[in-house]
Coordinates of C-alpha atoms in Angstrom, one line a residue:
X27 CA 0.0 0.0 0.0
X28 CA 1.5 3.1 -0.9
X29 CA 1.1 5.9 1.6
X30 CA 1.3 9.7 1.7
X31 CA 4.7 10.6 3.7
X32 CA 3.8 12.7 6.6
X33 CA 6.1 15.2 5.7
X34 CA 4.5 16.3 2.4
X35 CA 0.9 17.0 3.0
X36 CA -1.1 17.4 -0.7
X37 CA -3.0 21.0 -1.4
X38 CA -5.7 19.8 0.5
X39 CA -4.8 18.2 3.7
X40 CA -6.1 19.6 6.6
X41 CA -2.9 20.8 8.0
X42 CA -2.0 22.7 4.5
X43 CA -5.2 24.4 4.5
X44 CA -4.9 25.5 8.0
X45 CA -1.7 26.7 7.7
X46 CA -2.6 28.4 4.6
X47 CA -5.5 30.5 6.7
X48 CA -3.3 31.4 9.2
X49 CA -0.8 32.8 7.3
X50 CA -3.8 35.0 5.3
X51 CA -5.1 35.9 8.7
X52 CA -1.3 37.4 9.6
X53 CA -1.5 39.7 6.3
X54 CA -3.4 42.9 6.2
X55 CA -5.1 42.7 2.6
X56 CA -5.8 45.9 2.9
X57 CA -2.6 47.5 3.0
X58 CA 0.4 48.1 0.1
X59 CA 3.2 45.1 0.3
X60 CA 6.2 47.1 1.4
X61 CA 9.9 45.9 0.1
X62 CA 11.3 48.0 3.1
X63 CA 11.3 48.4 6.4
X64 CA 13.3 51.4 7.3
X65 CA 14.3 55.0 5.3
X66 CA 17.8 53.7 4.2
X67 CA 16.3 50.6 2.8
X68 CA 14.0 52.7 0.8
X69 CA 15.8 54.5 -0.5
X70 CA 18.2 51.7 -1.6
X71 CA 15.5 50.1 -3.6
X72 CA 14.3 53.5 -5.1
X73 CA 17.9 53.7 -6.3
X74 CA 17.6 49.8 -7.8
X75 CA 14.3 50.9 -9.7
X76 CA 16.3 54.4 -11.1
X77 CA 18.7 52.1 -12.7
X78 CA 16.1 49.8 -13.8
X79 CA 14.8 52.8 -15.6
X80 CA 17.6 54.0 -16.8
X81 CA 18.3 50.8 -18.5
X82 CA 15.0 50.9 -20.4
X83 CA 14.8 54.5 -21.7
X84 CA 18.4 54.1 -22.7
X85 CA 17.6 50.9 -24.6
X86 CA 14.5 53.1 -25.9
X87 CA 16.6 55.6 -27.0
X88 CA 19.8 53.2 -28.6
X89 CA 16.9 51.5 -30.7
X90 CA 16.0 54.3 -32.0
X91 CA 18.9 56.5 -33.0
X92 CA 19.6 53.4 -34.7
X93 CA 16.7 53.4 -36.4
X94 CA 17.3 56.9 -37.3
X95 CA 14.0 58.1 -35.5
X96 CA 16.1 60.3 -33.7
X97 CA 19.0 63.0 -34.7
X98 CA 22.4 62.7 -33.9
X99 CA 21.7 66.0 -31.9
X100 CA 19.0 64.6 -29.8
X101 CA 20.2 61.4 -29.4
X102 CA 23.6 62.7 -27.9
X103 CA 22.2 65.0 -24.9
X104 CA 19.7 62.5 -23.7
X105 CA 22.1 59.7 -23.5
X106 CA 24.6 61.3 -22.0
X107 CA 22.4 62.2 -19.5
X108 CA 21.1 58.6 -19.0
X109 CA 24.8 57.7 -18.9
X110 CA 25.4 60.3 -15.9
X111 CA 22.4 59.2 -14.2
X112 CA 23.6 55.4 -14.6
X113 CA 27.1 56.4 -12.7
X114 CA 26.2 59.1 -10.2
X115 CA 23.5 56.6 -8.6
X116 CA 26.2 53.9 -8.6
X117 CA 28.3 56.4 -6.7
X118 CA 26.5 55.3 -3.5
X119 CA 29.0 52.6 -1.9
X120 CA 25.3 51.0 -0.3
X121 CA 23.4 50.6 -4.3
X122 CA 27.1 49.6 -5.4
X123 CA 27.0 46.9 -3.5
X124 CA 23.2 45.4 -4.3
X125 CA 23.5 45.9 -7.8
X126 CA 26.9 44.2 -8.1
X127 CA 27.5 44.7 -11.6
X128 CA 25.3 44.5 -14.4
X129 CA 25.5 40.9 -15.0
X130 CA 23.9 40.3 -11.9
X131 CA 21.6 43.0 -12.2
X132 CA 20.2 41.0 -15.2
X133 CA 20.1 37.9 -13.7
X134 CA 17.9 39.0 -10.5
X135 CA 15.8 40.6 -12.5
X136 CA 15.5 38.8 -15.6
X137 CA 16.2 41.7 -17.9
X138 CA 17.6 41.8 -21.5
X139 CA 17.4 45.3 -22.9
X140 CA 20.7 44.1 -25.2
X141 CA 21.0 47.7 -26.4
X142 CA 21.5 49.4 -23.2
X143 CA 23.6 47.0 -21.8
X144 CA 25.9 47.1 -24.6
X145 CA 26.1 50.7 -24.0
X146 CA 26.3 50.8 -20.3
X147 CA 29.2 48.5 -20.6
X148 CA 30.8 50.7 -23.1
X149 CA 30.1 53.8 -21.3
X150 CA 30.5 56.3 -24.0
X151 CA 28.4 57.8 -26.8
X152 CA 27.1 55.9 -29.7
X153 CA 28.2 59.3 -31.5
X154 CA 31.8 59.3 -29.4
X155 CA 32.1 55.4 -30.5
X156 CA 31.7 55.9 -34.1
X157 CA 31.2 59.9 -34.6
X158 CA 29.5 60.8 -38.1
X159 CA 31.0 62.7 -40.2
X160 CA 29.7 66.2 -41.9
X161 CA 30.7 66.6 -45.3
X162 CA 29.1 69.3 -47.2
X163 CA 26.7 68.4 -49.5
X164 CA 25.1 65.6 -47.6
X165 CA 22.8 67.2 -45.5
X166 CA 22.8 70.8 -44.9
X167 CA 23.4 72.5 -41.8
X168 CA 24.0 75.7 -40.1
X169 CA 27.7 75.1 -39.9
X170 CA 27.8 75.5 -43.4
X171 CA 26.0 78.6 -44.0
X172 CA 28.7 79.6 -41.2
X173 CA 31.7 82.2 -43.3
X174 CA 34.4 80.3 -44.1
X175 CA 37.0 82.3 -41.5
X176 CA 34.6 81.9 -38.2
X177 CA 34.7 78.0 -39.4
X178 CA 38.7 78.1 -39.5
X179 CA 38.6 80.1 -36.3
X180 CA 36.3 77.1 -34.5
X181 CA 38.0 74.6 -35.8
X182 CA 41.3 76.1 -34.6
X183 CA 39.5 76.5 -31.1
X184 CA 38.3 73.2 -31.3
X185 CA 42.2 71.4 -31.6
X186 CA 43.5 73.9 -29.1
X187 CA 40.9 72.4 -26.5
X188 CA 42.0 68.6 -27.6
X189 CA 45.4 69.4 -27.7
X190 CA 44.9 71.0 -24.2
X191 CA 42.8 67.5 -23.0
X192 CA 45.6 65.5 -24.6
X193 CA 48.7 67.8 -22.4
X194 CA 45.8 67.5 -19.3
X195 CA 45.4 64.0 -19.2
X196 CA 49.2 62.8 -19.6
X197 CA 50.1 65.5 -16.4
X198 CA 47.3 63.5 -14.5
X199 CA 48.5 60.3 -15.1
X200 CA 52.4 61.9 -14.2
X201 CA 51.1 63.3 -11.2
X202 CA 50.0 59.4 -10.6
X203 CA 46.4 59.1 -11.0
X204 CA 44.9 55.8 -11.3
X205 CA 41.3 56.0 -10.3
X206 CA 38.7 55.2 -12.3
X207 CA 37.2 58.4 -11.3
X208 CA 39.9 60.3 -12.0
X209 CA 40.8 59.5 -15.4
X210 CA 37.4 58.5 -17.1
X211 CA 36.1 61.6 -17.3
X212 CA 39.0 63.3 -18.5
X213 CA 39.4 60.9 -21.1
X214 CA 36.2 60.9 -22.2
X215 CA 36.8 64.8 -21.9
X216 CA 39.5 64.3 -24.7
X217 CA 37.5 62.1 -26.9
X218 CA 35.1 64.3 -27.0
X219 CA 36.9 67.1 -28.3
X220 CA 38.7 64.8 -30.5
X221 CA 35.9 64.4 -32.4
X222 CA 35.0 67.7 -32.7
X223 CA 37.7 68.5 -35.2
X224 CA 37.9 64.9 -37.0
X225 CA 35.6 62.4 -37.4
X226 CA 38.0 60.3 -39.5
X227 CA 39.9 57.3 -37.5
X228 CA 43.6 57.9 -36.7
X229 CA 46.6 56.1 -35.6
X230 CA 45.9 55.8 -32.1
X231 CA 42.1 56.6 -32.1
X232 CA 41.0 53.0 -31.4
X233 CA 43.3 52.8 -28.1
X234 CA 41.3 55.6 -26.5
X235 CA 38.0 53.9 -27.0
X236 CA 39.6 50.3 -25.5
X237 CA 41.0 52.2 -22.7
X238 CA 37.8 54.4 -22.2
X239 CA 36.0 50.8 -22.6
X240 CA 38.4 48.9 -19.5
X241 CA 38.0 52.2 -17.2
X242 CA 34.1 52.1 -17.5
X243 CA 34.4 48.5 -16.3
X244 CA 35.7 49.3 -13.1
X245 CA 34.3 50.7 -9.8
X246 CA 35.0 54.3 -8.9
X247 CA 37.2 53.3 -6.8
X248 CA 39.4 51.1 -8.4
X249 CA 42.6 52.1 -9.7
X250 CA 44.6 50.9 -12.8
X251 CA 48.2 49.2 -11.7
X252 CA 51.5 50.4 -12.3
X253 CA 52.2 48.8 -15.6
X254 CA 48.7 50.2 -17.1
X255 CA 49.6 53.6 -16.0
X256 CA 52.7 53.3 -17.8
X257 CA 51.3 51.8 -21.0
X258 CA 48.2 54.1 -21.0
X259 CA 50.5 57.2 -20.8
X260 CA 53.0 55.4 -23.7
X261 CA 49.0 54.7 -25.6
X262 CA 47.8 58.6 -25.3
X263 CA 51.2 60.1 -26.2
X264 CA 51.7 58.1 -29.4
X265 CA 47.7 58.9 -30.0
X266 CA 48.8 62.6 -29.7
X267 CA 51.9 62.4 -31.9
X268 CA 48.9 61.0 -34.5
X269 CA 46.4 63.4 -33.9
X270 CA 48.8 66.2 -34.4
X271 CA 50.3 64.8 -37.9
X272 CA 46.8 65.1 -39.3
X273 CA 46.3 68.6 -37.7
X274 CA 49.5 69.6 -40.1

């Protein structure tokens, strides 16, 4: 004869169903399900549902840049924004800590949003990434109405500031900087401005975004060793020597 084990009663054993009612009686229907119990918890898990957000607006917003439902101009102040959101939140040691990284982030919450992630791990512009060139005569803009001496004046002001950024962040890794943040932003200060007077790929260009890539990887407070300081510097001053050959 084969007999129920007393340790797993079915659905509808008495004891199930009386355990069942007294758990029900112990939970006020009537009242919101609370995650949290105390301030700091709350606002921990507001924090969690701002990057949640984050990740779907920005995915949003990838798709359709792509797409080409959005301008190059609109697309680049709204995800740089999203992007400054994603790491100022992630500035707090406590959310640092429960997100983990965004692997596990996924996982716990059994998100895809490919597009954002891709760019969260990346951590720069789509437009900074691959910038789009210009020309004249493919769509017209502003610039172009522009006189042709205020657009050689910009564009010499615009390789005196990445010249500058260039000079800026070689003295900051002299002066022995090795944060993360200490050295993303000024290198994603320089390939910013970079790309304001060429869009067109140079020696050297592609070892700004791998290095920009590996600091975005890290946490803020995680600093690059010895050797990587010495090979980044070696990286940005050979990326300098290029940029200023095509400046000539």
């Amino acid at each position: 004869m084969n007999l129920q084990q007393p340790y797993a009663p079915t659905a509808y054993s008495s004891s199930s169903f009386s355990s069942t009612a007294a758990l029900r009686s112990r939970i006020p229907l009537d009242e919101e399900a609370r995650l949290y119990r105390t301030s700091a918890q709350r606002d921990l898990y507001e924090s969690l549902a701002e990057i949640y957000a984050i990740i779907v607006t920005l995915d949003f917003v990838e798709k359709a840049y792509v797409k080409d439902t959005i301008s190059q101009e609109e697309y680049t102040p709204i995800c740089s924004r999203l992007l400054a959101q994603y790491r100022t939140i992630l500035k707090n040691q406590d959310v640092a800590n429960e997100f983990k990284d965004l692997d596990s982030f996924r996982a716990q919450y059994d998100i895809e949003y490919a597009s954002a992630i891709s760019r969260l791990r990346v951590g720069i512009l789509a437009t900074v990434e691959h910038p789009v060139s210009k020309e004249p005569g493919s769509t017209y803009t502003s610039e172009q109405s522009t006189p042709a001496p205020s657009r050689a004046a910009a564009s010499a002001r615009a390789a005196a500031d990445a010249t500058g950024n260039f000079i800026t962040f070689m003295d900051a890794l002299k002066l022995n900087y090795k944060a993360k943040d200490q050295l993303h932003p000024l290198l994603g200060e320089l390939m910013t401005s970079l790309n304001a007077v060429t869009t067109k790929d140079f020696d050297g260009r592609a070892k700004i975004i791998e290095w920009l890539i590996k600091l975005n990887s890290m946490k803020a407070t995680d600093e690059i060793t010895d050797d990587e300081a010495r090979q980044l510097l070696f990286d940005i001053d050979h990326a300098y020597k290029a940029f200023y050959t095509i400046l000539e």
